[in-house]
Amino acid sequence: MSDKAPWITYRPELKVLDCTIRDGGLINNSQFTDEQVRAVYQTCLAAGVDYMEIGYKNAPAQFPKSKYGAWRHCEEEDMRRVVGDHTFADTGLKLTAMADAGGKSDWKHQIIPAKDSVLDVIRVACYVHQISDAVEMIEHCTALGYETTLNIMAISVVAEADIDQALEIGAKSSVGTIVVVDSYGNLYREQIDHLVRKYTQAVEGTGKHVGMHAHNNLQLAFANTVEAIILGANRVDATLMGLGRGAGNCPMELLLGFLRNPKFKLRPVIEAIQNTIRPMRQQFDWGPSIPYNITGQMNLHPKSAMAWREGPAPDDYLGFYDQTLTDV
Amino acid sequence: MSDKAPWITYRPELKVLDCTIRDGGLINNSQFTDEQVRAVYQTCLAAGVDYMEIGYKNAPAQFPKSKYGAWRHCEEEDMRRVVGDHTFADTGLKLTAMADAGGKSDWKHQIIPAKDSVLDVIRVACYVHQISDAVEMIEHCTALGYETTLNIMAISVVAEADIDQALEIGAKSSVGTIVVVDSYGNLYREQIDHLVRKYTQAVEGTGKHVGMHAHNNLQLAFANTVEAIILGANRVDATLMGLGRGAGNCPMELLLGFLRNPKFKLRPVIEAIQNTIRPMRQQFDWGPSIPYNITGQMNLHPKSAMAWREGPAPDDYLGFYDQTLTDV
């Protein structure tokens, strides 16, 4: 973990991950067209983004192909249809997929050796009680030649002692990065500070990185990502126009506009937003509307807000507020 | 200036100002209906908000009544039509109006003695070079019996030495509060830290307060307001649904959801957003869309983005980006 960069310059170790297709896939069952995925891929290349998460490695048995699009499983032939024989060496871009712990991913069969895949990285997502499963997955993926991350989700509802234990286990594993994941978009900057410092301390001396994955329920995704960067997090997630589940993620256009590394280019991001992402608003709802503000403030999973936004009266904010107060 | 409050509790000195009608008036020439202003007023009362800024005290000669609504001038009879014989003693709510320095306000004639007005507070807005005019206005208003604030605008383009001089002058005046005003929505939290500390130091020992008025170009209005609060700012501005010029302001619904003082009530705010504010979206554009991101990142006045959003291709983000890069 390097020192803070001076304000006007930048930290070359800081790497940006685009998870537009992966996190966005949670609002459309990963039913992106090849053209949409290709547009995001080309944008990542043109913008100098370091990682692109192209989807989930989830089990077809549990997530049937009849209902979910190709980007819920990231099979090699689907990915190659879009990215060709992509390599990191050729492009400077690493492709990643996310595999969930706890049985959602048939990782023993689905994940092939890294040398045979266009993927460079597997990010393992788990709830804290699934940490042992997650570490088993990480060791498996490391053995297959992948760079890995550990994304402990919903961290705003995890007891401090459990976070400490999970970090201790993670720090002993072969994982490359441990990511602070604010799934509920609940955390304020003082809490981000606390967690980033804790994660940093946990991986000290191991060569592992700390990452940040923020949600925008309280319009704090960008602010909290900047905060994590200030404190030394070197792996940060963002999506085009904040596309992502519920309130969405840290907007890439804000993040790249903030970063001072001249390798990052904003123009292709704006172009992709205009041509590819914004048109999706006609089909899908995302962003920090009032129902997501409410679940964020109450430290709740956004699923009730998502259901409300898909229901008969998506803008009956007061109805959602009253229901939520009654339910909790 | 009090110490930081513990995380889980609150600082009773912290007071919230609603400037929905005043700042929102910059996108509709202050053409709010009486019903809309009354709804905001009733909301402030019900939500426990401390101050409501009901409009501008601008000169009718420069802002003719044929073009601008009542809330650009805040004449007594217009205000009383909505708030009746409002008093702070009866309601706990102070009414404020903003008067611009530099000739936009005919303050010598327009501002009547406080004892004859429903207004309790005059907030004086100026650019830094107008500081002498602003202080003259402040002394006049103090003599008339008003509480006052000094809002030095566009602070992100003011040289450090000029800020220091302006603060020295402000600190010697009779003003009650000096407000950090990020008109361009350009400042990141480290810059907010720097300014809030500087303003705090400037007023130390005078009994004056430091305020925060943020704009949301970079989705940082709420984050920066929280940051100012953490550092001890006791006067903070917000608007319902962030309604305000360009990218808008710190959203009241996020701010009240964050504050722990039980006197603040969120439900009336959500109700007003649903019934009064959100319907205005059919007529007016505000919020942190891409053009405002761009002017915020480039530290520019939002007027070019406002013109673009009102022009023939408001969602041609790339066109705006290219034009802006060419123009600067």
XYZ file of C-alpha atoms in Angstrom:
656
model
C 0.000 0.000 0.000
C 1.646 3.207 -1.110
C 1.547 6.577 0.569
C -1.024 9.144 -0.392
C -0.354 10.782 -3.724
C -0.017 14.560 -3.771
C -3.277 16.211 -4.678
C -2.331 17.330 -8.172
C -0.678 14.127 -9.349
C -1.538 10.429 -9.179
C -0.648 6.996 -7.863
C 0.291 4.656 -10.694
C -0.651 1.556 -8.663
C -4.282 2.649 -8.551
C -6.306 0.440 -10.879
C -9.894 0.861 -11.986
C -12.356 -1.968 -12.558
C -15.465 -1.591 -14.689
C -18.311 -3.840 -13.512
C -21.062 -2.363 -15.683
C -22.062 -5.681 -17.236
C -21.639 -7.769 -14.092
C -23.439 -5.538 -11.583
C -25.846 -4.221 -14.224
C -26.744 -7.842 -14.909
C -28.575 -7.861 -11.586
C -31.256 -5.591 -13.015
C -31.813 -7.378 -16.330
C -30.946 -11.007 -15.564
C -27.691 -10.386 -17.450
C -29.658 -10.108 -20.698
C -27.245 -7.751 -22.427
C -26.828 -8.026 -26.166
C -23.429 -8.808 -27.606
C -23.372 -5.272 -29.005
C -23.860 -3.782 -25.566
C -21.108 -5.894 -24.030
C -18.816 -5.133 -26.965
C -19.448 -1.394 -26.530
C -18.462 -1.585 -22.866
C -15.384 -3.652 -23.738
C -14.271 -1.175 -26.405
C -14.886 1.657 -23.953
C -12.692 0.047 -21.312
C -9.902 -0.338 -23.870
C -10.224 3.246 -25.096
C -10.577 4.750 -21.618
C -7.546 2.997 -20.139
C -9.601 1.080 -17.592
C -7.546 -1.714 -16.010
C -10.138 -4.430 -15.422
C -13.480 -5.221 -17.002
C -15.858 -7.576 -15.213
C -17.806 -9.162 -18.016
C -20.302 -11.090 -15.912
C -20.965 -13.796 -13.378
C -19.724 -17.358 -13.243
C -22.973 -18.660 -11.846
C -24.311 -22.215 -12.049
C -26.582 -22.888 -15.046
C -28.587 -25.314 -12.904
C -29.561 -22.548 -10.522
C -29.574 -19.759 -13.090
C -31.088 -21.450 -16.162
C -30.040 -20.216 -19.548
C -33.664 -19.930 -20.567
C -34.061 -17.067 -18.105
C -30.595 -15.554 -17.845
C -28.356 -14.181 -20.540
C -24.879 -15.348 -21.480
C -23.280 -12.922 -19.014
C -24.582 -14.835 -16.020
C -22.287 -17.744 -16.888
C -19.483 -16.280 -18.989
C -18.843 -19.348 -21.055
C -15.739 -19.108 -23.122
C -17.487 -19.171 -26.487
C -19.848 -16.374 -25.461
C -17.021 -14.180 -24.271
C -14.860 -14.859 -27.323
C -17.732 -13.900 -29.592
C -17.367 -10.391 -28.149
C -13.702 -10.011 -27.205
C -12.093 -12.411 -29.701
C -8.815 -13.872 -28.515
C -8.385 -11.107 -26.001
C -5.195 -11.096 -23.956
C -3.957 -8.783 -21.258
C -0.567 -8.691 -22.972
C -2.137 -7.315 -26.146
C -4.497 -4.839 -24.558
C -3.430 -3.881 -21.036
C -6.966 -4.819 -19.933
C -7.692 -7.750 -17.631
C -11.061 -9.464 -17.941
C -12.734 -10.640 -14.758
C -15.807 -12.624 -13.810
C -17.483 -12.900 -10.435
C -18.259 -16.240 -8.816
C -20.557 -16.358 -5.814
C -19.830 -18.616 -2.871
C -22.508 -20.667 -1.190
C -23.580 -22.857 -4.077
C -24.564 -20.205 -6.595
C -21.509 -21.066 -8.648
C -20.587 -24.516 -9.936
C -16.998 -23.391 -9.778
C -15.377 -26.798 -9.707
C -16.731 -27.534 -13.181
C -17.341 -24.116 -14.639
C -13.993 -22.463 -14.165
C -11.393 -23.680 -16.646
C -7.623 -23.133 -16.383
C -6.647 -19.501 -16.854
C -4.352 -20.345 -19.758
C -7.393 -21.573 -21.711
C -9.614 -18.605 -20.841
C -9.867 -14.974 -21.867
C -10.439 -14.281 -18.183
C -7.505 -13.147 -16.077
C -9.242 -12.694 -12.764
C -11.938 -14.436 -10.738
C -13.584 -12.298 -8.078
C -15.176 -14.373 -5.350
C -18.204 -12.835 -3.647
C -19.464 -14.179 -0.349
C -21.486 -13.313 2.675
C -19.359 -13.403 5.773
C -20.619 -16.803 6.924
C -19.518 -18.256 3.582
C -15.898 -17.203 4.056
C -14.553 -20.778 4.205
C -16.288 -21.674 0.981
C -14.937 -18.490 -0.581
C -11.370 -19.246 0.424
C -11.670 -22.769 -0.999
C -12.818 -21.203 -4.279
C -9.961 -18.712 -4.181
C -7.345 -21.438 -3.682
C -8.890 -23.405 -6.538
C -8.773 -20.371 -8.843
C -5.232 -19.490 -7.809
C -4.185 -23.047 -8.660
C -5.842 -22.629 -12.056
C -3.679 -19.559 -12.670
C -6.096 -16.714 -11.936
C -5.598 -13.505 -10.068
C -8.331 -13.411 -7.402
C -10.268 -11.090 -5.138
C -12.356 -11.652 -2.032
C -15.516 -9.529 -1.903
C -17.236 -9.873 1.462
C -20.694 -8.489 0.776
C -23.163 -6.528 2.883
C -20.375 -5.464 5.210
C -22.584 -2.831 6.862
C -24.544 -5.555 8.642
C -21.580 -7.689 9.729
C -20.457 -7.671 13.341
C -16.996 -6.263 13.952
C -15.649 -9.534 15.349
C -16.841 -11.399 12.265
C -15.153 -8.895 9.960
C -11.935 -9.330 11.902
C -12.081 -13.110 11.647
C -12.921 -13.044 7.963
C -10.040 -10.690 7.247
C -7.648 -12.876 9.174
C -8.693 -15.851 7.054
C -8.552 -13.836 3.864
C -5.126 -12.455 4.659
C -3.754 -15.999 5.009
C -5.210 -17.090 1.670
C -3.686 -16.704 -1.776
C -6.128 -13.928 -2.678
C -4.699 -10.836 -4.354
C -7.206 -8.205 -3.228
C -9.793 -7.918 -0.466
C -12.605 -5.556 -1.362
C -14.697 -3.390 0.973
C -18.208 -4.027 -0.359
C -20.989 -1.674 0.714
C -23.815 -3.710 -0.825
C -26.551 -1.738 0.895
C -25.092 1.691 0.108
C -25.334 2.479 3.793
C -21.887 3.642 4.830
C -20.808 7.197 5.537
C -17.258 8.290 5.097
C -16.237 7.828 8.710
C -17.351 4.207 8.418
C -15.498 3.832 5.121
C -12.417 5.191 6.854
C -12.773 2.658 9.619
C -13.154 -0.266 7.223
C -10.455 0.720 4.754
C -7.990 1.183 7.603
C -9.027 -2.164 9.060
C -8.661 -4.018 5.756
C -5.338 -2.276 5.095
C -4.032 -3.332 8.463
C -5.234 -6.890 7.919
C -3.281 -7.303 4.666
C -0.204 -5.381 5.773
C 2.995 -7.096 4.708
C 1.196 -9.643 2.534
C 1.430 -7.705 -0.747
C -2.345 -7.886 -1.090
C -4.387 -4.890 -2.154
C -7.508 -3.325 -0.684
C -10.408 -2.580 -3.019
C -13.610 -0.554 -2.828
C -17.035 -1.425 -4.253
C -19.620 1.209 -3.391
C -23.351 1.519 -4.006
C -25.060 4.824 -4.573
C -28.152 4.678 -2.345
C -27.154 7.821 -0.485
C -25.361 9.486 -3.407
C -22.137 8.559 -1.642
C -20.692 5.927 -4.003
C -18.277 8.329 -5.654
C -17.432 10.174 -2.429
C -16.758 6.917 -0.608
C -14.631 5.613 -3.463
C -12.551 8.790 -3.395
C -12.251 8.391 0.359
C -10.980 4.823 -0.026
C -8.471 6.049 -2.612
C -7.250 8.791 -0.276
C -6.614 6.117 2.336
C -4.631 3.984 -0.085
C -7.109 1.551 -1.656
C -5.614 0.664 -5.024
C -8.458 -1.289 -6.595
C -11.688 0.568 -7.157
C -14.909 -0.412 -8.928
C -17.114 1.800 -11.062
C -19.718 1.459 -13.806
C -20.748 3.536 -16.784
C -23.400 6.026 -15.667
C -23.460 4.120 -12.380
C -25.392 1.240 -14.005
C -25.897 -1.430 -11.388
C -28.316 -3.055 -9.041
C -30.767 -0.735 -7.351
C -29.182 2.623 -6.710
C -26.255 1.643 -8.891
C -22.537 2.017 -8.393
C -19.801 4.619 -8.401
C -20.146 6.368 -11.795
C -17.099 5.799 -13.994
C -17.489 9.261 -15.540
C -17.013 10.865 -12.128
C -14.174 8.570 -11.113
C -12.103 9.053 -14.281
C -12.771 12.788 -14.171
C -11.277 12.796 -10.682
C -8.225 10.631 -11.306
C -5.176 12.475 -12.501
C -3.439 9.615 -14.308
C -3.293 10.748 -17.954
C -3.728 7.178 -19.148
C -7.430 7.444 -18.256
C -9.581 9.002 -20.960
C -13.016 10.422 -20.205
C -14.296 10.971 -23.734
C -14.930 7.300 -24.628
C -16.834 6.891 -21.374
C -19.133 9.793 -22.205
C -19.589 8.429 -25.714
C -20.595 4.995 -24.408
C -22.991 6.504 -21.887
C -24.696 8.497 -24.604
C -24.913 5.691 -27.155
C -25.170 2.498 -25.108
C -26.024 3.052 -21.452
C -28.493 5.929 -21.353
C -30.812 4.245 -23.883
C -31.163 1.361 -21.389
C -33.072 3.721 -19.093
C -36.114 3.114 -21.276
C -36.060 -0.503 -20.099
C -34.393 -0.523 -16.708
C -34.495 1.484 -13.522
C -31.355 2.294 -11.574
C -29.916 5.174 -9.612
C -30.388 6.799 -6.198
C -34.133 7.428 -6.205
C -35.997 7.913 -2.939
C -36.784 4.232 -2.237
C -33.050 3.438 -2.462
C -32.265 6.408 -0.221
C -34.594 4.848 2.333
C -33.142 1.320 2.261
C -29.646 2.817 2.351
C -30.453 4.925 5.389
C -32.052 1.962 7.127
C -29.192 -0.404 6.260
C -31.475 -2.779 4.376
C -30.930 -4.953 1.312
C -32.227 -3.010 -1.704
C -34.523 -5.831 -2.838
C -37.655 -4.276 -1.314
C -36.903 -1.005 -3.119
C -36.242 -2.879 -6.365
C -39.584 -4.638 -6.044
C -41.292 -1.314 -5.340
C -39.686 0.320 -8.360
C -40.895 -2.567 -10.517
C -44.366 -2.486 -8.992
C -47.515 -0.562 -9.888
C -46.566 2.741 -8.195
C -42.785 3.150 -8.450
C -42.934 6.852 -7.532
C -45.181 6.440 -4.513
C -42.255 7.258 -2.268
C -44.412 7.820 0.765
C -46.050 4.423 0.352
C -42.641 2.791 0.292
C -41.470 4.771 3.302
C -44.529 3.796 5.333
C -44.301 0.154 4.301
C -40.625 0.027 5.198
C -41.143 1.548 8.618
C -43.896 -1.002 9.245
C -41.845 -3.944 8.044
C -38.706 -3.365 10.078
C -17.976 25.944 17.289
C -18.595 22.792 19.250
C -16.608 19.598 19.262
C -17.569 16.729 17.028
C -20.657 14.897 18.186
C -20.349 11.198 18.894
C -21.385 9.142 15.895
C -24.669 7.844 17.256
C -25.971 11.086 18.723
C -26.230 14.678 17.527
C -25.170 18.279 17.977
C -28.121 20.455 19.003
C -26.466 23.621 17.604
C -26.583 22.208 14.083
C -29.275 24.019 12.121
C -30.660 23.161 8.693
C -31.707 25.710 6.076
C -34.067 24.850 3.233
C -33.363 26.920 0.110
C -35.622 25.014 -2.300
C -37.574 28.079 -3.416
C -34.626 30.453 -3.473
C -32.068 28.282 -5.314
C -34.775 26.532 -7.320
C -35.879 29.977 -8.456
C -32.741 30.114 -10.591
C -34.192 27.492 -12.935
C -37.707 28.940 -13.297
C -37.188 32.687 -12.806
C -38.721 32.190 -9.355
C -42.089 31.461 -10.974
C -43.368 29.200 -8.222
C -47.057 29.177 -7.465
C -48.262 30.153 -4.027
C -49.307 26.535 -3.545
C -45.794 25.299 -4.226
C -44.228 27.784 -1.814
C -46.867 26.988 0.794
C -46.133 23.272 0.448
C -42.431 23.861 1.056
C -43.225 26.121 4.019
C -45.541 23.540 5.572
C -42.901 20.891 4.977
C -40.234 22.913 6.758
C -42.543 23.326 9.739
C -43.454 19.657 9.849
C -39.900 18.420 9.284
C -38.333 20.568 12.004
C -36.170 22.506 9.560
C -34.680 25.593 11.207
C -34.594 28.104 8.349
C -36.525 28.431 5.112
C -35.185 30.693 2.395
C -38.294 31.854 0.609
C -36.597 33.691 -2.247
C -34.409 36.547 -3.372
C -34.518 40.204 -2.454
C -33.545 41.318 -5.936
C -34.187 44.697 -7.547
C -37.428 44.882 -9.557
C -35.706 47.292 -11.969
C -33.146 44.641 -12.926
C -35.446 41.648 -12.447
C -38.783 42.944 -13.794
C -41.944 41.520 -12.342
C -43.232 40.815 -15.829
C -40.541 38.147 -16.208
C -39.841 37.019 -12.643
C -42.181 35.638 -10.058
C -42.925 37.022 -6.621
C -40.127 34.985 -5.062
C -37.446 37.019 -6.792
C -38.399 40.037 -4.676
C -40.075 38.665 -1.566
C -42.351 41.582 -0.995
C -44.110 41.454 2.306
C -47.608 41.071 0.893
C -46.526 38.148 -1.310
C -44.891 36.341 1.572
C -47.786 36.958 3.942
C -50.211 35.541 1.405
C -48.411 32.230 1.917
C -47.124 32.275 5.484
C -49.671 34.579 7.110
C -48.346 36.434 10.128
C -45.550 33.960 10.567
C -43.244 34.425 13.515
C -40.237 32.473 14.680
C -41.608 32.550 18.207
C -44.778 30.782 17.091
C -43.187 28.231 14.785
C -39.502 27.682 15.557
C -38.807 28.381 11.894
C -36.873 31.418 10.715
C -37.645 32.775 7.258
C -34.757 34.063 5.198
C -34.267 35.809 1.877
C -31.094 36.229 -0.124
C -29.888 39.614 -1.337
C -27.113 39.779 -3.924
C -24.360 42.347 -3.663
C -23.133 44.254 -6.669
C -26.287 46.093 -7.635
C -28.609 43.124 -8.148
C -30.463 44.086 -4.995
C -31.974 47.474 -4.238
C -31.404 46.713 -0.589
C -31.522 50.272 0.715
C -35.142 50.570 -0.367
C -36.320 46.985 -0.540
C -35.393 45.717 2.885
C -37.741 46.940 5.606
C -37.084 46.771 9.356
C -37.130 43.217 10.676
C -39.878 44.028 13.164
C -42.203 44.797 10.238
C -41.256 41.726 8.197
C -41.966 38.008 8.355
C -38.288 37.581 7.490
C -35.838 36.907 10.293
C -32.656 36.583 8.284
C -31.056 38.252 5.262
C -28.376 36.199 3.564
C -26.002 38.348 1.540
C -24.422 36.689 -1.496
C -21.391 38.177 -3.183
C -18.480 37.398 -5.395
C -15.229 37.967 -3.596
C -14.526 41.314 -5.244
C -17.892 42.564 -3.949
C -17.000 41.918 -0.325
C -17.067 45.591 0.698
C -20.512 46.039 -0.786
C -21.633 42.859 0.968
C -20.386 44.032 4.351
C -22.161 47.358 3.891
C -25.369 45.439 3.199
C -24.777 43.239 6.242
C -24.310 46.220 8.563
C -27.465 47.785 7.142
C -29.448 44.588 7.733
C -28.031 44.137 11.218
C -29.125 47.672 12.029
C -32.600 46.803 10.747
C -32.709 43.927 13.204
C -31.950 40.943 10.989
C -29.736 37.963 11.547
C -27.330 37.849 8.603
C -25.034 35.570 6.677
C -22.200 36.197 4.247
C -22.153 33.807 1.288
C -19.001 34.278 -0.780
C -19.864 32.517 -4.010
C -17.793 30.555 -6.517
C -15.152 29.950 -3.880
C -13.446 27.264 -6.004
C -12.109 29.951 -8.361
C -10.971 32.423 -5.703
C -7.278 32.816 -4.927
C -6.238 31.812 -1.434
C -5.041 35.300 -0.523
C -8.380 36.775 -1.561
C -10.287 34.250 0.541
C -8.115 35.145 3.519
C -8.750 38.863 3.083
C -12.465 38.398 2.606
C -12.701 36.262 5.724
C -10.784 38.831 7.736
C -13.260 41.499 6.646
C -16.229 39.211 7.250
C -14.995 38.255 10.717
C -14.861 41.911 11.727
C -18.401 42.578 10.520
C -21.649 42.036 12.395
C -22.485 38.971 10.288
C -23.755 35.892 12.129
C -22.598 33.160 9.762
C -20.060 32.870 6.965
C -20.980 30.186 4.454
C -18.645 28.052 2.341
C -20.343 28.234 -1.077
C -19.295 25.737 -3.743
C -21.268 27.370 -6.558
C -19.614 25.298 -9.268
C -19.943 21.961 -7.467
C -16.233 21.472 -7.996
C -14.794 20.738 -4.582
C -13.665 17.358 -3.273
C -13.692 16.586 0.374
C -10.045 17.449 1.004
C -10.773 20.913 -0.371
C -13.929 21.174 1.745
C -11.795 20.249 4.741
C -9.326 22.966 3.912
C -12.002 25.631 3.516
C -14.130 24.692 6.517
C -11.042 24.701 8.711
C -9.990 28.050 7.272
C -13.426 29.648 7.795
C -13.618 28.182 11.291
C -10.257 29.629 12.182
C -11.245 33.008 10.742
C -14.328 33.303 12.961
C -12.768 31.784 16.068
C -13.711 33.695 19.187
C -16.281 35.853 17.400
C -19.317 33.687 18.128
C -20.021 33.489 14.409
C -20.963 30.238 12.725
C -19.639 28.502 9.623
C -22.146 27.296 7.033
C -22.036 25.011 4.015
C -23.840 25.445 0.691
C -22.961 22.654 -1.735
C -23.872 21.958 -5.346
C -24.273 18.477 -6.717
C -22.362 18.524 -10.013
C -20.129 15.649 -8.931
C -22.715 13.911 -6.736
C -20.765 15.281 -3.785
C -23.218 17.830 -2.357
C -24.424 15.525 0.410
C -20.971 14.057 1.086
C -19.414 17.515 1.308
C -22.181 18.751 3.583
C -21.639 15.798 5.904
C -17.925 16.541 5.827
C -18.514 20.157 6.803
C -20.745 18.956 9.643
C -18.066 16.558 10.849
C -15.671 19.490 11.019
C -18.096 21.568 13.035
C -20.111 23.622 10.533
C -23.401 24.362 12.274
C -25.395 25.913 9.439
C -26.063 23.716 6.433
C -28.183 24.236 3.335
C -30.284 21.647 1.533
C -33.272 21.519 -0.817
C -36.119 19.103 -1.372
C -35.018 16.479 -3.909
C -31.932 18.642 -4.456
C -33.999 21.172 -6.436
C -31.708 24.020 -7.430
C -29.736 25.599 -10.185
C -28.061 23.218 -12.586
C -26.958 20.090 -10.776
C -28.962 21.137 -7.751
C -28.098 21.147 -4.088
C -27.632 18.830 -1.157
C -30.858 16.784 -1.013
C -32.836 17.451 2.167
C -34.064 13.834 2.217
C -30.486 12.581 2.505
C -29.444 15.204 5.031
C -32.366 14.657 7.422
C -31.949 10.888 7.065
C -28.365 11.322 8.223
C -28.916 13.688 11.129
C -29.664 12.038 14.437
C -31.569 14.889 16.066
C -35.055 13.465 16.661
C -36.622 16.861 16.031
C -36.028 16.332 12.318
C -38.764 14.349 10.569
C -38.200 12.689 7.206
C -41.761 11.740 6.314
C -43.056 15.245 5.476
C -40.023 15.745 3.243
C -40.781 12.584 1.290
C -44.424 13.592 1.039
C -43.541 17.019 -0.368
C -41.116 15.513 -2.850
C -43.773 13.152 -4.114
C -46.592 15.687 -4.329
C -44.874 18.998 -5.037
C -41.278 18.692 -6.195
C -41.112 15.626 -8.406
C -43.992 16.856 -10.614
C -41.831 19.907 -11.450
C -39.490 17.578 -13.355
C -41.970 17.699 -16.209
C -41.137 21.394 -16.599
C -37.631 21.866 -15.258
C -34.298 20.122 -15.466
C -32.016 19.790 -12.486
C -29.674 17.230 -11.021
C -26.188 15.877 -11.682
C -26.465 14.893 -15.343
C -23.339 14.519 -17.466
C -23.062 18.169 -18.614
C -23.025 19.273 -14.977
C -20.455 16.607 -14.160
C -18.266 18.143 -16.845
C -18.546 21.780 -15.695
C -18.013 20.623 -12.118
C -14.871 18.702 -13.028
C -13.560 21.644 -15.029
C -14.408 24.190 -12.308
C -16.683 26.184 -14.596
C -19.880 28.118 -13.934
C -22.808 25.818 -14.763
C -24.407 28.302 -17.172
C -23.016 26.591 -20.291
C -24.430 23.268 -19.100
C -27.772 24.894 -18.287
C -27.915 26.375 -21.794
C -27.047 22.954 -23.275
C -29.744 21.232 -21.245
C -32.270 23.797 -22.483
C -31.056 23.525 -26.075
C -32.041 21.235 -28.942
C -29.962 18.199 -27.862
C -29.850 18.133 -24.063
C -28.609 14.528 -23.984
C -25.842 14.979 -26.533
C -23.289 14.643 -23.777
C -20.417 14.137 -26.158
C -21.288 17.308 -28.045
C -21.203 19.248 -24.803
C -17.920 17.651 -23.765
C -16.265 18.496 -27.062
C -17.615 22.049 -27.065
C -16.430 22.607 -23.514
C -12.921 21.314 -24.233
C -12.776 23.639 -27.223
C -14.075 26.658 -25.334
C -11.747 26.557 -22.346
